[in-house]
Structure formats: structure tokens, C-alpha cells
Coordinates of C-alpha atoms in Angstrom, one line a residue:
Chain A
M1 CA -77.6 40.0 168.5
E2 CA -75.4 37.0 168.4
V3 CA -72.4 37.1 170.7
V4 CA -71.1 33.6 170.2
R5 CA -71.4 31.0 167.5
T6 CA -69.7 27.7 166.9
E7 CA -69.9 25.8 163.6
D8 CA -69.3 22.1 163.8
A9 CA -66.5 22.7 166.3
T10 CA -64.4 19.7 167.2
R11 CA -61.5 19.4 169.7
S12 CA -59.3 16.3 169.8
F13 CA -56.3 15.7 172.1
K14 CA -53.5 13.4 171.3
A15 CA -51.7 11.4 174.0
G16 CA -49.0 9.4 172.2
K17 CA -50.9 7.5 169.5
L18 CA -54.1 7.7 171.3
E19 CA -56.5 10.4 170.1
T20 CA -59.4 11.5 172.3
S21 CA -62.3 13.7 171.0
A22 CA -63.6 16.0 173.7
L23 CA -65.9 17.8 171.3
R24 CA -67.3 16.0 168.2
G25 CA -68.9 18.7 166.1
V26 CA -70.7 21.3 168.3
S27 CA -72.8 24.0 166.7
V28 CA -74.3 26.5 169.1
S29 CA -75.4 30.1 169.0
I30 CA -75.7 32.4 172.0
E31 CA -77.4 35.8 171.8
S32 CA -76.5 38.9 173.6
G33 CA -77.7 39.1 177.2
E34 CA -78.4 35.4 177.6
F35 CA -77.7 33.7 180.9
T36 CA -76.9 30.2 179.7
A37 CA -75.9 27.1 181.5
L38 CA -73.8 24.4 179.9
V39 CA -74.7 21.2 181.6
G40 CA -73.7 17.6 181.3
P41 CA -71.8 14.9 183.1
S42 CA -68.1 15.0 183.7
G43 CA -66.2 14.4 180.4
S44 CA -69.1 15.7 178.3
G45 CA -67.0 18.6 177.0
K46 CA -68.4 21.5 179.0
T47 CA -65.0 22.9 180.0
T48 CA -63.5 22.3 176.5
L49 CA -66.4 24.2 174.9
L50 CA -66.0 27.1 177.3
Q51 CA -62.3 27.2 176.5
L52 CA -63.1 27.4 172.8
L53 CA -65.6 30.1 173.4
G54 CA -63.1 32.0 175.6
C55 CA -60.3 31.9 173.0
L56 CA -58.2 29.9 175.5
D57 CA -58.0 27.1 173.1
Q58 CA -58.7 26.5 169.4
P59 CA -60.9 24.0 167.7
T60 CA -59.3 21.1 165.8
T61 CA -61.9 21.6 163.1
G62 CA -64.9 23.8 162.7
R63 CA -65.1 27.5 163.6
V64 CA -65.8 29.7 166.5
F65 CA -67.2 33.3 166.2
I66 CA -67.1 35.9 168.9
N67 CA -69.1 39.1 168.1
G68 CA -69.1 38.0 164.5
Q69 CA -65.3 37.5 164.3
D70 CA -63.9 34.2 163.4
V71 CA -61.4 33.5 166.2
S72 CA -60.6 29.9 165.2
R73 CA -57.2 30.6 163.7
L74 CA -56.1 33.7 165.6
N75 CA -52.5 33.7 166.9
R76 CA -51.7 33.8 170.6
N77 CA -51.5 37.5 170.9
Q78 CA -54.6 38.1 168.9
R79 CA -56.5 35.7 171.2
A80 CA -55.0 37.4 174.2
D81 CA -56.3 40.7 172.8
M82 CA -59.7 39.2 172.2
R83 CA -59.9 37.9 175.7
R84 CA -58.9 41.3 177.1
T85 CA -61.4 43.3 175.2
S86 CA -64.4 41.0 174.9
I87 CA -64.3 38.1 177.4
G88 CA -64.4 37.8 181.2
F89 CA -63.6 34.6 183.1
V90 CA -64.8 33.1 186.4
F91 CA -63.1 29.9 187.2
Q92 CA -63.9 27.0 189.5
F93 CA -60.9 27.8 191.7
F94 CA -60.7 31.3 193.1
A95 CA -58.5 32.6 190.3
L96 CA -57.1 35.7 192.0
I97 CA -53.5 36.8 192.1
P98 CA -52.6 36.2 195.8
T99 CA -50.1 39.1 196.0
L100 CA -52.6 41.7 194.9
T101 CA -55.5 43.2 196.9
A102 CA -59.1 42.8 195.7
Y103 CA -58.9 46.3 194.3
E104 CA -55.7 45.5 192.4
N105 CA -57.0 42.2 191.1
V106 CA -60.1 43.9 189.6
E107 CA -57.8 46.7 188.3
M108 CA -55.6 44.3 186.4
P109 CA -57.6 44.0 183.2
L110 CA -57.9 47.7 183.1
L111 CA -54.2 48.1 183.5
L112 CA -53.7 45.6 180.6
A113 CA -56.1 47.6 178.5
G114 CA -54.0 50.8 179.2
K115 CA -56.9 52.7 180.9
P116 CA -55.9 55.9 182.7
P117 CA -55.6 55.9 186.5
E118 CA -58.8 57.9 187.2
E119 CA -60.9 55.8 184.9
R120 CA -59.5 52.7 186.6
R121 CA -60.2 54.0 190.1
T122 CA -63.8 54.9 189.3
R123 CA -64.5 51.6 187.5
V124 CA -62.9 49.4 190.1
Q125 CA -64.8 51.1 192.9
E126 CA -68.0 50.7 190.9
L127 CA -67.4 47.0 190.3
L128 CA -66.4 46.2 193.9
D129 CA -69.5 48.1 195.0
S130 CA -71.7 46.1 192.6
V131 CA -70.5 42.8 194.1
G132 CA -70.9 44.1 197.6
L133 CA -67.1 44.2 198.4
A134 CA -66.3 47.9 198.4
D135 CA -65.2 47.7 202.0
R136 CA -62.9 44.7 201.3
A137 CA -61.0 46.5 198.5
D138 CA -57.7 46.5 200.4
H139 CA -57.9 42.9 201.4
R140 CA -55.7 40.2 199.8
P141 CA -57.3 37.0 198.7
D142 CA -56.2 35.1 201.7
Q143 CA -58.1 37.6 203.9
L144 CA -61.3 37.0 202.0
S145 CA -63.8 34.1 202.2
G146 CA -64.3 31.8 199.2
G147 CA -67.5 33.5 198.3
E148 CA -65.9 36.9 198.5
Q149 CA -63.0 35.8 196.4
Q150 CA -65.4 34.5 193.8
R151 CA -67.3 37.7 193.8
V152 CA -64.0 39.6 193.3
T153 CA -63.4 37.3 190.3
V154 CA -66.8 38.2 188.9
A155 CA -66.0 41.9 189.4
R156 CA -62.7 41.4 187.6
A157 CA -64.4 39.5 184.8
L158 CA -66.6 42.6 184.2
A159 CA -63.8 45.1 184.5
G160 CA -62.7 45.2 180.9
G161 CA -66.3 45.8 179.7
P162 CA -66.7 42.4 178.0
T163 CA -69.6 41.2 176.0
L164 CA -69.3 37.7 177.2
I165 CA -68.5 36.2 180.6
L166 CA -67.6 32.5 180.9
A167 CA -67.8 30.8 184.2
D168 CA -66.5 27.2 184.7
E169 CA -68.2 25.6 187.7
P170 CA -68.3 28.9 189.5
T171 CA -69.8 27.5 192.7
A172 CA -68.1 24.2 192.8
N173 CA -65.8 25.2 195.7
L174 CA -68.4 27.1 197.6
D175 CA -70.9 26.1 200.2
T176 CA -74.6 26.5 199.4
A177 CA -75.0 29.9 200.8
N178 CA -72.0 31.4 199.2
G179 CA -72.8 29.6 195.9
E180 CA -76.3 31.1 196.0
Q181 CA -74.9 34.5 196.6
V182 CA -72.4 34.3 193.7
M183 CA -75.1 33.1 191.4
T184 CA -77.5 35.8 192.6
T185 CA -74.8 38.4 192.0
M186 CA -74.1 37.1 188.5
T187 CA -77.8 37.0 187.6
R188 CA -78.2 40.6 188.8
L189 CA -75.2 41.8 186.9
N190 CA -76.5 40.0 183.8
Q191 CA -79.7 41.9 184.1
E192 CA -78.2 45.2 185.0
T193 CA -75.4 45.2 182.4
G194 CA -76.8 43.0 179.7
V195 CA -73.5 41.1 179.5
T196 CA -73.9 37.6 178.3
F197 CA -73.1 34.9 180.8
V198 CA -72.3 31.3 179.9
F199 CA -71.5 29.0 182.8
A200 CA -70.7 25.3 183.0
T201 CA -72.2 23.4 185.9
H202 CA -73.6 20.0 186.9
D203 CA -75.2 21.4 190.1
P204 CA -79.0 21.5 189.8
R205 CA -79.1 24.4 192.3
V206 CA -77.1 26.4 189.9
V207 CA -78.8 25.3 186.8
K208 CA -82.1 26.8 188.2
F209 CA -80.6 30.3 187.7
A210 CA -80.1 29.8 184.0
R211 CA -82.6 31.1 181.5
R212 CA -81.3 28.7 178.9
V213 CA -79.6 25.3 179.2
I214 CA -77.4 23.7 176.7
T215 CA -76.8 20.0 177.5
L216 CA -73.7 18.2 176.3
Q217 CA -73.0 14.5 176.3
D218 CA -69.9 12.7 175.0
G219 CA -68.8 15.9 173.2
L220 CA -72.1 16.6 171.4
V221 CA -74.9 19.0 172.1
V222 CA -77.9 17.0 172.9
N223 CA -80.3 19.7 173.8
H224 CA -80.2 23.5 173.2
N225 CA -83.2 24.6 175.2
A226 CA -83.8 22.1 178.0
Q227 CA -85.0 24.7 180.4
V228 CA -86.0 28.3 180.0
K229 CA -86.5 30.3 183.2
K230 CA -87.7 33.9 183.1
G231 CA -85.5 36.0 185.3
Chain B
M1 CA -44.1 49.8 184.3
I2 CA -44.5 50.8 187.9
Q3 CA -47.4 48.3 188.3
L4 CA -45.1 45.6 186.7
L5 CA -42.4 46.4 189.2
K6 CA -44.8 46.5 192.1
L7 CA -46.1 43.0 191.0
A8 CA -42.6 41.8 190.6
Y9 CA -41.6 43.1 194.0
R10 CA -44.5 41.4 195.7
D11 CA -43.9 38.2 193.9
L12 CA -40.3 38.2 195.1
G13 CA -41.7 38.8 198.6
R14 CA -43.6 35.6 198.6
N15 CA -40.5 33.6 199.4
R16 CA -38.3 36.2 201.0
R17 CA -35.7 33.8 202.1
R18 CA -35.2 32.4 198.7
S19 CA -35.1 35.8 197.1
F20 CA -32.7 37.1 199.7
F21 CA -30.3 34.2 199.1
S22 CA -30.5 34.6 195.3
A23 CA -29.7 38.2 195.6
L24 CA -26.9 37.4 198.1
A25 CA -25.4 34.9 195.6
L26 CA -25.2 37.7 193.1
G27 CA -23.9 40.0 195.7
M28 CA -21.2 37.6 196.7
G29 CA -20.3 37.0 193.1
L30 CA -20.1 40.8 192.4
G31 CA -18.2 41.4 195.7
L32 CA -15.7 38.7 194.7
L33 CA -15.3 40.2 191.2
L34 CA -14.7 43.7 192.6
L35 CA -12.0 42.3 194.9
M36 CA -10.4 40.3 192.0
A37 CA -10.5 43.4 189.8
A38 CA -9.0 45.6 192.5
V39 CA -6.3 43.1 193.4
V40 CA -5.3 42.6 189.8
D41 CA -5.3 46.3 189.1
G42 CA -3.4 46.9 192.4
E43 CA -0.9 44.3 191.5
Y44 CA -0.2 45.8 188.1
R45 CA -0.3 49.3 189.3
G46 CA 2.1 48.5 192.1
S47 CA 4.3 46.5 189.8
M48 CA 4.4 49.4 187.3
E49 CA 5.1 51.9 190.0
S50 CA 7.9 49.8 191.4
T51 CA 9.4 49.3 188.0
I52 CA 9.3 53.0 187.2
R53 CA 10.5 54.0 190.7
L54 CA 13.3 51.5 190.9
E55 CA 14.4 50.7 187.4
S56 CA 13.1 52.4 184.3
G57 CA 12.1 55.9 185.5
H58 CA 9.6 57.6 183.2
L59 CA 12.3 58.1 180.6
Q60 CA 15.9 57.0 180.1
V61 CA 18.3 58.8 177.9
R62 CA 20.9 56.3 176.5
S63 CA 23.5 56.1 173.9
A64 CA 22.0 55.0 170.6
S65 CA 24.1 51.9 170.6
Y66 CA 23.4 50.9 174.2
D67 CA 21.9 47.4 174.4
E68 CA 20.3 46.9 177.8
S69 CA 20.4 43.1 177.6
K70 CA 24.2 43.2 177.2
A71 CA 24.8 45.8 179.8
S72 CA 27.7 47.1 177.8
L73 CA 30.3 49.3 179.4
A74 CA 32.1 50.2 176.3
W75 CA 32.4 54.0 176.1
E76 CA 30.7 54.2 172.8
D77 CA 27.7 52.6 174.3
L78 CA 27.5 55.0 177.2
V79 CA 26.4 58.5 177.7
E80 CA 29.2 61.0 178.1
N81 CA 29.2 63.7 180.8
P82 CA 26.0 62.3 182.3
D83 CA 26.0 64.8 185.2
G84 CA 25.9 67.7 182.8
M85 CA 23.2 66.1 180.8
A86 CA 21.1 65.3 183.9
A87 CA 21.4 68.9 185.1
Q88 CA 20.3 70.2 181.7
I89 CA 17.3 67.8 181.5
A90 CA 16.3 68.8 185.1
T91 CA 15.7 72.3 183.9
L92 CA 12.7 71.2 181.7
P93 CA 9.4 72.0 183.4
P94 CA 7.8 68.5 183.2
V95 CA 10.9 67.0 184.8
E96 CA 10.8 66.2 188.5
V97 CA 14.3 64.8 188.8
S98 CA 17.0 63.6 186.5
T99 CA 20.0 61.5 187.5
P100 CA 22.8 59.4 185.9
R101 CA 23.0 55.6 186.4
L102 CA 25.7 53.1 185.6
F103 CA 24.6 49.5 185.2
A104 CA 27.2 46.7 185.5
S105 CA 27.0 43.0 186.1
G106 CA 29.1 41.6 188.9
I107 CA 29.5 38.9 191.6
V108 CA 29.4 39.3 195.3
A109 CA 31.8 37.0 197.1
V110 CA 31.9 36.3 200.8
G111 CA 34.2 33.5 201.8
E112 CA 33.0 30.5 199.8
E113 CA 29.7 32.1 199.0
T114 CA 29.1 34.0 195.7
D115 CA 26.1 35.5 194.1
A116 CA 25.5 37.2 190.8
V117 CA 24.3 40.7 191.2
R118 CA 23.6 43.8 189.2
V119 CA 25.8 46.7 190.3
I120 CA 24.3 50.2 189.9
G121 CA 26.3 53.3 190.2
I122 CA 24.1 56.1 191.6
D123 CA 24.4 59.7 192.6
P124 CA 23.5 59.3 196.3
S125 CA 22.3 62.9 196.6
S126 CA 19.7 62.6 193.9
A127 CA 16.0 62.5 195.0
A128 CA 15.5 59.8 192.4
N129 CA 17.2 57.4 194.9
A130 CA 14.7 58.1 197.6
P131 CA 13.3 54.5 197.4
F132 CA 16.7 53.2 198.5
S133 CA 17.5 55.9 201.0
D134 CA 14.0 55.8 202.5
G135 CA 14.2 52.0 202.4
L136 CA 17.3 51.9 204.5
V137 CA 16.8 49.2 207.1
F138 CA 20.3 49.1 208.7
G139 CA 23.4 51.3 208.5
D140 CA 23.9 54.4 206.5
F141 CA 23.1 55.4 203.0
L142 CA 26.0 56.0 200.5
T143 CA 27.7 59.3 200.0
A144 CA 29.1 60.6 196.8
D145 CA 32.7 60.5 197.9
D146 CA 32.5 57.1 199.6
R147 CA 35.2 54.9 198.0
E148 CA 34.7 51.7 200.0
G149 CA 31.0 51.6 200.8
V150 CA 28.5 49.4 199.1
L151 CA 24.7 49.2 199.7
L152 CA 23.1 45.7 199.7
G153 CA 19.5 44.6 199.5
L154 CA 18.3 43.0 202.8
P155 CA 17.5 39.6 201.3
L156 CA 20.9 39.3 199.6
A157 CA 22.6 40.2 202.9
E158 CA 20.6 37.7 204.8
R159 CA 21.4 35.0 202.3
L160 CA 25.1 35.8 202.5
S161 CA 24.9 36.4 206.3
L162 CA 26.2 39.9 205.9
Q163 CA 25.7 42.7 208.3
V164 CA 26.6 46.4 208.3
G165 CA 30.3 46.8 208.5
D166 CA 31.2 43.4 207.1
K167 CA 33.6 43.1 204.3
V168 CA 32.5 41.9 200.9
T169 CA 34.3 41.3 197.7
L170 CA 32.8 42.6 194.5
L171 CA 33.9 41.3 191.0
I172 CA 32.7 43.7 188.3
N173 CA 33.0 43.8 184.5
T174 CA 34.9 46.7 183.2
S175 CA 34.7 48.8 180.0
N176 CA 37.6 46.9 178.4
G177 CA 35.9 43.5 178.9
E178 CA 38.0 42.5 181.9
V179 CA 36.8 41.7 185.4
D180 CA 38.1 43.7 188.3
Q181 CA 37.7 42.9 191.9
Q182 CA 37.8 44.9 195.1
D183 CA 36.8 44.6 198.7
F184 CA 34.0 46.8 200.0
I185 CA 32.4 47.5 203.4
V186 CA 28.7 47.0 203.7
R187 CA 27.6 50.5 204.5
G188 CA 23.9 49.8 204.7
L189 CA 21.1 47.4 204.0
Y190 CA 18.0 48.6 202.1
S191 CA 14.6 47.1 201.4
T192 CA 12.3 48.4 198.7
R193 CA 9.8 45.6 199.6
T194 CA 10.4 44.2 196.1
P195 CA 12.2 40.9 196.8
S196 CA 13.2 40.2 193.3
Y197 CA 14.9 43.6 193.1
D198 CA 16.5 43.7 196.5
D199 CA 17.8 40.2 196.1
R200 CA 20.1 41.0 193.2
T201 CA 20.9 44.7 193.2
V202 CA 23.8 46.4 194.9
F203 CA 24.6 50.1 194.8
L204 CA 27.9 52.0 194.6
P205 CA 28.4 55.7 194.4
L206 CA 28.5 56.7 190.8
A207 CA 32.1 58.0 190.9
K208 CA 33.3 54.7 192.5
A209 CA 31.4 52.6 190.0
Q210 CA 32.9 54.6 187.2
A211 CA 36.3 54.2 188.6
I212 CA 36.1 50.4 189.1
T213 CA 34.5 49.8 185.7
R214 CA 36.8 52.3 184.1
T215 CA 34.0 54.2 182.5
E216 CA 35.2 57.6 183.7
N217 CA 32.6 60.4 183.3
H218 CA 30.2 58.0 181.5
A219 CA 26.9 56.4 182.5
S220 CA 24.6 53.8 181.1
A221 CA 21.7 56.1 181.2
V222 CA 20.3 59.3 182.5
L223 CA 17.1 58.4 184.4
V224 CA 14.3 61.0 184.3
L225 CA 11.3 61.1 186.6
L226 CA 8.4 63.4 185.4
H227 CA 5.6 65.1 187.2
D228 CA 3.2 63.4 184.9
R229 CA 4.2 60.2 183.1
Q230 CA 1.9 61.0 180.2
Q231 CA 4.5 63.7 179.3
A232 CA 7.1 61.0 178.6
E233 CA 6.7 61.1 174.8
A234 CA 6.8 64.8 174.7
V235 CA 9.9 65.1 176.8
A236 CA 11.6 62.3 174.8
S237 CA 10.9 64.2 171.6
A238 CA 12.3 67.4 173.1
L239 CA 15.5 65.6 174.2
Q240 CA 16.0 63.6 171.0
G241 CA 19.4 64.2 169.6
A242 CA 22.1 62.6 167.5
G243 CA 23.7 59.5 169.0
L244 CA 21.0 59.2 171.7
Q245 CA 18.0 56.9 172.2
M246 CA 15.0 57.7 174.4
V247 CA 13.4 54.9 176.3
T248 CA 10.1 55.8 177.7
W249 CA 8.5 53.9 180.6
E250 CA 6.0 52.3 178.2
K251 CA 8.8 51.1 175.9
A252 CA 10.8 49.9 178.9
N253 CA 7.8 48.0 180.3
E254 CA 6.3 46.5 177.2
L255 CA 6.3 43.1 178.8
L256 CA 4.4 44.3 181.8
L257 CA 1.9 46.2 179.7
D258 CA 1.4 43.2 177.4
T259 CA 0.9 41.0 180.5
E260 CA -1.6 43.4 181.9
E261 CA -3.5 43.4 178.6
F262 CA -3.5 39.6 178.6
A263 CA -4.6 39.5 182.2
A264 CA -7.4 41.9 181.4
A265 CA -8.7 39.5 178.8
Y266 CA -8.2 36.5 181.1
M267 CA -10.0 38.3 183.9
T268 CA -13.0 39.1 181.6
F269 CA -13.2 35.4 181.1
L270 CA -13.1 34.8 184.8
Y271 CA -15.7 37.5 185.4
L272 CA -18.1 35.8 183.0
I273 CA -17.5 32.4 184.7
V274 CA -18.3 33.8 188.2
L275 CA -21.3 35.8 187.0
G276 CA -22.4 32.8 185.0
I277 CA -22.4 30.7 188.2
T278 CA -24.4 33.3 190.1
A279 CA -26.8 33.6 187.1
T280 CA -27.6 29.9 187.5
V281 CA -28.9 30.7 191.0
I282 CA -31.2 33.5 189.5
V283 CA -32.3 31.1 186.8
N284 CA -33.1 28.5 189.3
T285 CA -35.1 30.9 191.5
L286 CA -37.1 32.2 188.6
V287 CA -37.7 28.7 187.1
M288 CA -39.1 27.6 190.5
A289 CA -41.2 30.7 190.5
V290 CA -42.6 29.9 187.1
F291 CA -43.5 26.4 188.1
E292 CA -45.0 27.6 191.4
R293 CA -47.1 30.3 189.7
T294 CA -48.1 28.4 186.6
R295 CA -51.8 28.8 187.3
E296 CA -51.4 32.5 188.0
I297 CA -49.6 32.8 184.7
G298 CA -52.6 31.1 183.2
I299 CA -55.0 33.5 184.9
L300 CA -53.0 36.5 183.7
S301 CA -53.0 35.1 180.2
A302 CA -56.7 34.4 180.4
I303 CA -57.5 38.0 181.3
G304 CA -55.5 39.1 178.3
M305 CA -51.9 39.5 179.3
R306 CA -49.8 39.2 176.2
R307 CA -46.7 37.0 176.0
R308 CA -44.3 40.0 176.0
R309 CA -45.8 41.3 179.2
I310 CA -45.6 37.9 180.9
M311 CA -41.9 37.9 179.9
A312 CA -41.5 41.4 181.1
M313 CA -42.9 40.4 184.5
F314 CA -40.1 37.9 185.0
F315 CA -37.5 40.3 183.6
A316 CA -38.8 42.8 186.2
E317 CA -38.3 40.2 189.0
S318 CA -34.8 39.5 187.7
G319 CA -34.1 43.2 187.5
L320 CA -35.1 43.7 191.1
L321 CA -33.1 40.7 192.2
G322 CA -30.2 42.2 190.3
I323 CA -30.5 45.6 191.9
A324 CA -30.7 44.0 195.4
G325 CA -27.8 41.7 194.6
I326 CA -25.7 44.6 193.2
A327 CA -26.4 46.6 196.3
M328 CA -25.2 43.7 198.4
G329 CA -22.3 43.2 196.1
L330 CA -21.2 46.8 196.4
V331 CA -21.3 46.6 200.2
I332 CA -19.5 43.2 200.3
G333 CA -17.0 44.1 197.6
G334 CA -16.5 47.6 199.2
L335 CA -15.6 46.1 202.5
L336 CA -13.3 43.5 201.0
V337 CA -11.6 46.0 198.8
A338 CA -11.2 48.5 201.6
Y339 CA -9.5 45.9 203.7
A340 CA -7.2 44.8 200.8
T341 CA -6.5 48.5 200.0
I342 CA -5.4 49.3 203.5
Q343 CA -3.9 46.1 204.8
G344 CA -2.9 44.5 201.5
F345 CA -2.1 40.8 200.9
Y346 CA 1.4 39.8 201.9
I347 CA 2.8 37.5 199.2
G348 CA 6.5 37.6 200.1
D349 CA 8.9 36.6 197.3
M350 CA 6.9 34.9 194.6
G351 CA 10.0 34.2 192.6
V352 CA 8.6 36.0 189.6
T353 CA 11.2 37.3 187.2
G354 CA 10.7 40.0 184.6
I355 CA 8.0 41.8 186.7
M356 CA 8.7 43.6 189.9
L357 CA 6.2 42.3 192.4
G358 CA 6.2 43.9 195.8
D359 CA 6.0 41.6 198.8
T360 CA 2.5 43.0 199.5
I361 CA -0.3 43.5 197.0
Y362 CA -2.5 46.5 197.7
A363 CA -5.9 46.5 196.0
H364 CA -6.9 49.4 193.9
L365 CA -10.4 49.6 192.6
T366 CA -11.1 52.0 189.8
L367 CA -14.5 53.6 189.1
E368 CA -14.4 52.2 185.6
D369 CA -14.0 48.6 187.0
T370 CA -16.8 49.2 189.5
L371 CA -19.2 50.5 186.8
T372 CA -18.2 47.8 184.3
L373 CA -18.7 45.0 186.7
T374 CA -21.9 46.4 188.1
L375 CA -23.3 46.8 184.6
L376 CA -22.1 43.4 183.6
A377 CA -23.7 41.8 186.7
F378 CA -27.0 43.5 186.0
V379 CA -27.0 42.5 182.3
I380 CA -26.2 38.9 183.1
T381 CA -28.9 38.9 185.7
L382 CA -31.4 40.1 183.2
L383 CA -30.1 37.5 180.7
A384 CA -30.7 34.9 183.4
A385 CA -34.4 35.7 183.2
L386 CA -34.5 34.9 179.5
Y387 CA -35.2 31.2 179.9
P388 CA -37.7 31.4 182.8
A389 CA -39.5 34.3 181.0
W390 CA -39.6 32.3 177.8
L391 CA -40.8 29.3 179.8
A392 CA -43.7 31.3 181.3
A393 CA -44.6 33.0 178.1
R394 CA -44.8 29.9 176.0
M395 CA -47.3 28.2 178.3
E396 CA -50.7 27.7 176.8
P397 CA -53.3 29.3 179.0
V398 CA -55.4 26.2 179.0
D399 CA -52.5 24.1 180.3
A400 CA -51.4 26.7 182.7
L401 CA -54.9 27.0 184.2
R402 CA -55.0 23.3 184.6
A403 CA -51.8 23.3 186.7
G404 CA -52.3 22.0 190.3
Q405 CA -55.7 20.6 189.6

């Protein structure tokens, strides 16, 4: 089943009279359960494409579909609802709220979704356990290592029960061992939960985890299936 | 909601010093307003009490043709048999005390020095004259049969260098339009601590005042003090009769009441200015928080927090700052008001005419003022969050996430 599809999506940015095209007509389709890497050099449009797929931004032209729904022209609140119900994010920086504990960070999407306390408690414990941080639940981000923080982010991304998780350079700020651990965790969760993972990277050590690679260059997809690795 | 408040509380705790000083700014603002409200209320309350106690009473029964501004002593403008009328009025249950008063204008002369004064003939035995008998500073109070004694206000005596036992000449208008003069002995010096009153008012026993003004068995008014001043209209209606006019304390003090009303409007304007200034501190704090936490706002937005909730987050912070500030304000204001209520502010003779200001203003804080100002401070604090909250909510998640990179 198709989770994400873009149809000739473009994204241009204006700076004064200067217009820059970050994406110049991208059409891709990603099926449920895929573990896909977006690769390409800096400025190739990886992050911009992830932002369109994540309903964080909207295409200048073309269309983006999430779970069959055209999200290209949704308003801000509708996009927020789409993100809350269907999409999880893992960012390059350790995107946790510093005043909240690991538990509370993971709980946040469930709170936003209005889940009852008991359901939240069970789900958060389950998720922290699944990323190996059950014993770090009461720690705040500044009491966790970079790798642990990123795993909390992964747990949070899964909290709302999304069909798609988008990760932008998830290991860029981690050392090799921690980066490996985060990717292993993501791979395992992809296999266990069947949630679709799409991550942008230019690190070959990360690309090797992908079962499908989409290569971008100068805002265009130049290869849909550069590498297929059986997990 | 609880989660939102918890998040807001922790966010404020990130920079405790800044949050503390923001709340303190509001607290000081509120404290100042409570003091201002209490002083103004105390000033008007004190002024009204003084006017009623010294001048107007709760009710004055006068002849229908009596014109206060002319201080007429013509018999037709005066109340006949005032003692009898006062005794009759005193039998009414709401009445505390009732006494005749004769008002005349005159001049005090000592050697080359002269001063225009208001001469009031009083029944020295009446409890209505307690402010003067209790306020006796030197000498003795008047007696009903005293034919030579006069009671002077302390400031007047000081200005004319008079002491108890000194001789003073009094020139007084009479009922037939002439001016009579007679020497008197300063029997006593009083102080009501209302300089504008003490400075221009001298007292004679009523019988002597009637004799010198040739108003025999007449008085300008019968002054009535009630147990409850709200009963003034009812008592006035009960006493209404042909040839009489009833002047209630409200009618007699229209100027003061109007001034109080004007002052209330003016004070509201001042309240808004002071709270507006403190609100800018809150705005500044929250705007700084928005800029410091731009990326976090982006994260929350990315995980699906809607604009309204992002705004609510900042309103919650503002609300908590407001509660902390109000708590501080109530303590600061409470201490200031307590001091001003007990010790008062000495203002001396402000030279104000038309309103009887005491030489010391004692603050008086009402529950209504406290609640109104507290609520106003809280609402303005919440309004202060409007701009920062809007600023946070309008951020595009993409731009917010990029912040700091």
C-alpha cells in the first residue's frame, strides 16, 4: 500500500527578486513498511523533500499525497492534525523539549492526541522499553547522551502511531557507535511495527541500512532504486 | 490543561531570575496601585467624614428661603425656635443627635491685625460638638451661659499670636444688615486637624451669637447626625414641612461627590498606565522566551501542536507570571497600605478650598478596590501575552525548526 506519493512537486524560495528552486519536479512513491534513504549532496533537496512529505511545508506546484490524501493545500491546522496522526519526526539535532523528562517528551504526542492517562502510561513505557531507555524515563535531555536523546526522539516519533516516520540526518550529530545504535533501533522498529521510515543522509554508513535509496541531485530525483538491501 | 500549566511552569523556571523580576514588576505595579487606591479612597472618605462631622451633618433643616452662600441672618431666612425643633427631631429613632447652629460672617481684630472668619453659634452641651470639645488644645470649652468667651482654631490663633485669656475683637453681621462689634476673651483653642476649617472658624455659645446678631431664638439650621447616613433621605422626608428645606449630606457635598467621581475616572486612567508599563515587562519576557524557544516551538508544531495550543502555552506562562506577580503585589501593597492606614501621610495645610482635607491622609483600602485591581492586573497580564503568543503561533514550523542552525 502506498504511504507517500509526490506528483511533479516543486518548491521554490524567493529572496528579494531572486528565486531559487530547491525541488524541480519530484515524483516519488513510497510503499508501506519501506525503509528508504534519501541521499544526495548538500543542496540536492533532501531536507526540502522531507519537509513536503512531513506536511511541514507545501509544494509551490505539484501535489503530495499522504495515505492517499492530497495534503498539498491543507491549511496550517489541518497539516498539524496530519502530522499528529500520521507522521513522526526525527531531526538532525536532538529535538527534545529540555524542560520535559524522556517520559514526558514521548508522552507529548499522546497528550496532543487527547489519549487517556492510562493509555499514555502504557504506550510510553512500551516505547521507552523498545528503544532501551525504560530506566532513563525520568531523566531530562541534558542528563542523557546524544545517542540516548536521539532514541527518545525515535520513541516519540512512534508515540502517535504514525504510518510514516521521517528522519533528517538522524545520525549527523552522533559518533559512529551511537549512530549505529540509532540506525539499528530504527531498523528493528521498522521491522517490528511495519511503520514506513524515510531518512535523509549523505553518510554511507547510514545508507547501508536502507532497503531502498532515492538519490536527489539539484532538486531532481536521479535514481529511485540505487540500492536494495534485504533486512 | 494541567500539562499545559506544568509545561509553562517549567518554562518559566528556565530563567528563574528573569521570571522573578517580571513577576516582581507586576507585583510592584499592583502594590503601588493598591496604595494609590487606598490613599485616594482614604482621602475622600476622610474628607467626607470631616465635612459631615464639622459642617454639614447628615442632614440640615433650614428655612426654605435660606441661602447658604449669602449666610443671611434675616429672621425670615432662619429657623424659629431651633432648640424646640432640635429636641423634637432628636426623638426620631434614626437620629443620633440634633443641634441648632447659627452661621454668621465676621472679622477677628487684634490690634492692627484682622482676619475674616466664619462665626458659628453652637449649643456647647450638644454631643454634635464633640469634634471641637475633644479637639481642645488649650483652655476650656465654651459653656452655654458664657457671654464673653470665644473659641478659636489653633492656626488662626497662632497667626494672630493669640493665647488663651487674650482679648479679641469680633465684628459680626447682624440680622438687620448692620455690623456689630464686641470684645471677647479667648476661652480656648481647638484643632480638628483640618487646617482649612480651623483657620477660619470661631465659635460662640448659641445664645451669645443670637444676641450679638440680633437673631433671638433663631438659627441658621438644625444640624442632624444619624446612626446611619443612608437614612438621610428617609428622615428628610419625615421632617419635610411648610417653609422648611432639607439639605442632606449628599446634597450639601455635591462638589466633593462630583470630585470623587471625577477622581475615580482619572484614577482608572492612571491604573491602566501603571499596569500598561508593567505589562511591557511581561511582553518583553515572553517575547524573549519566544525567540529563545523558537526551535522548540517548531518541534511542538512538527509533532502536531495546533496554533491555538501554542498560544495557550504562552497565555499559561503569562497567567502564572500574573498569579506570582499578584501574590507579590498583594504582599507589597498590603504592607504599604497597612503603614499608610496606621501612620497616615502628613500633608499639613494644602490650601485646598471647598474640600475639607485633614492634615493627615489615612489610607483606606476596600475589598472592592482590591478585587478590581487584582482582576485588572491579571487581565492585563494575560493581554500582555497576546503579542508573544501570536508571534509564536504564526511561526512556520519549517522556519522555526531552522532557528539556531
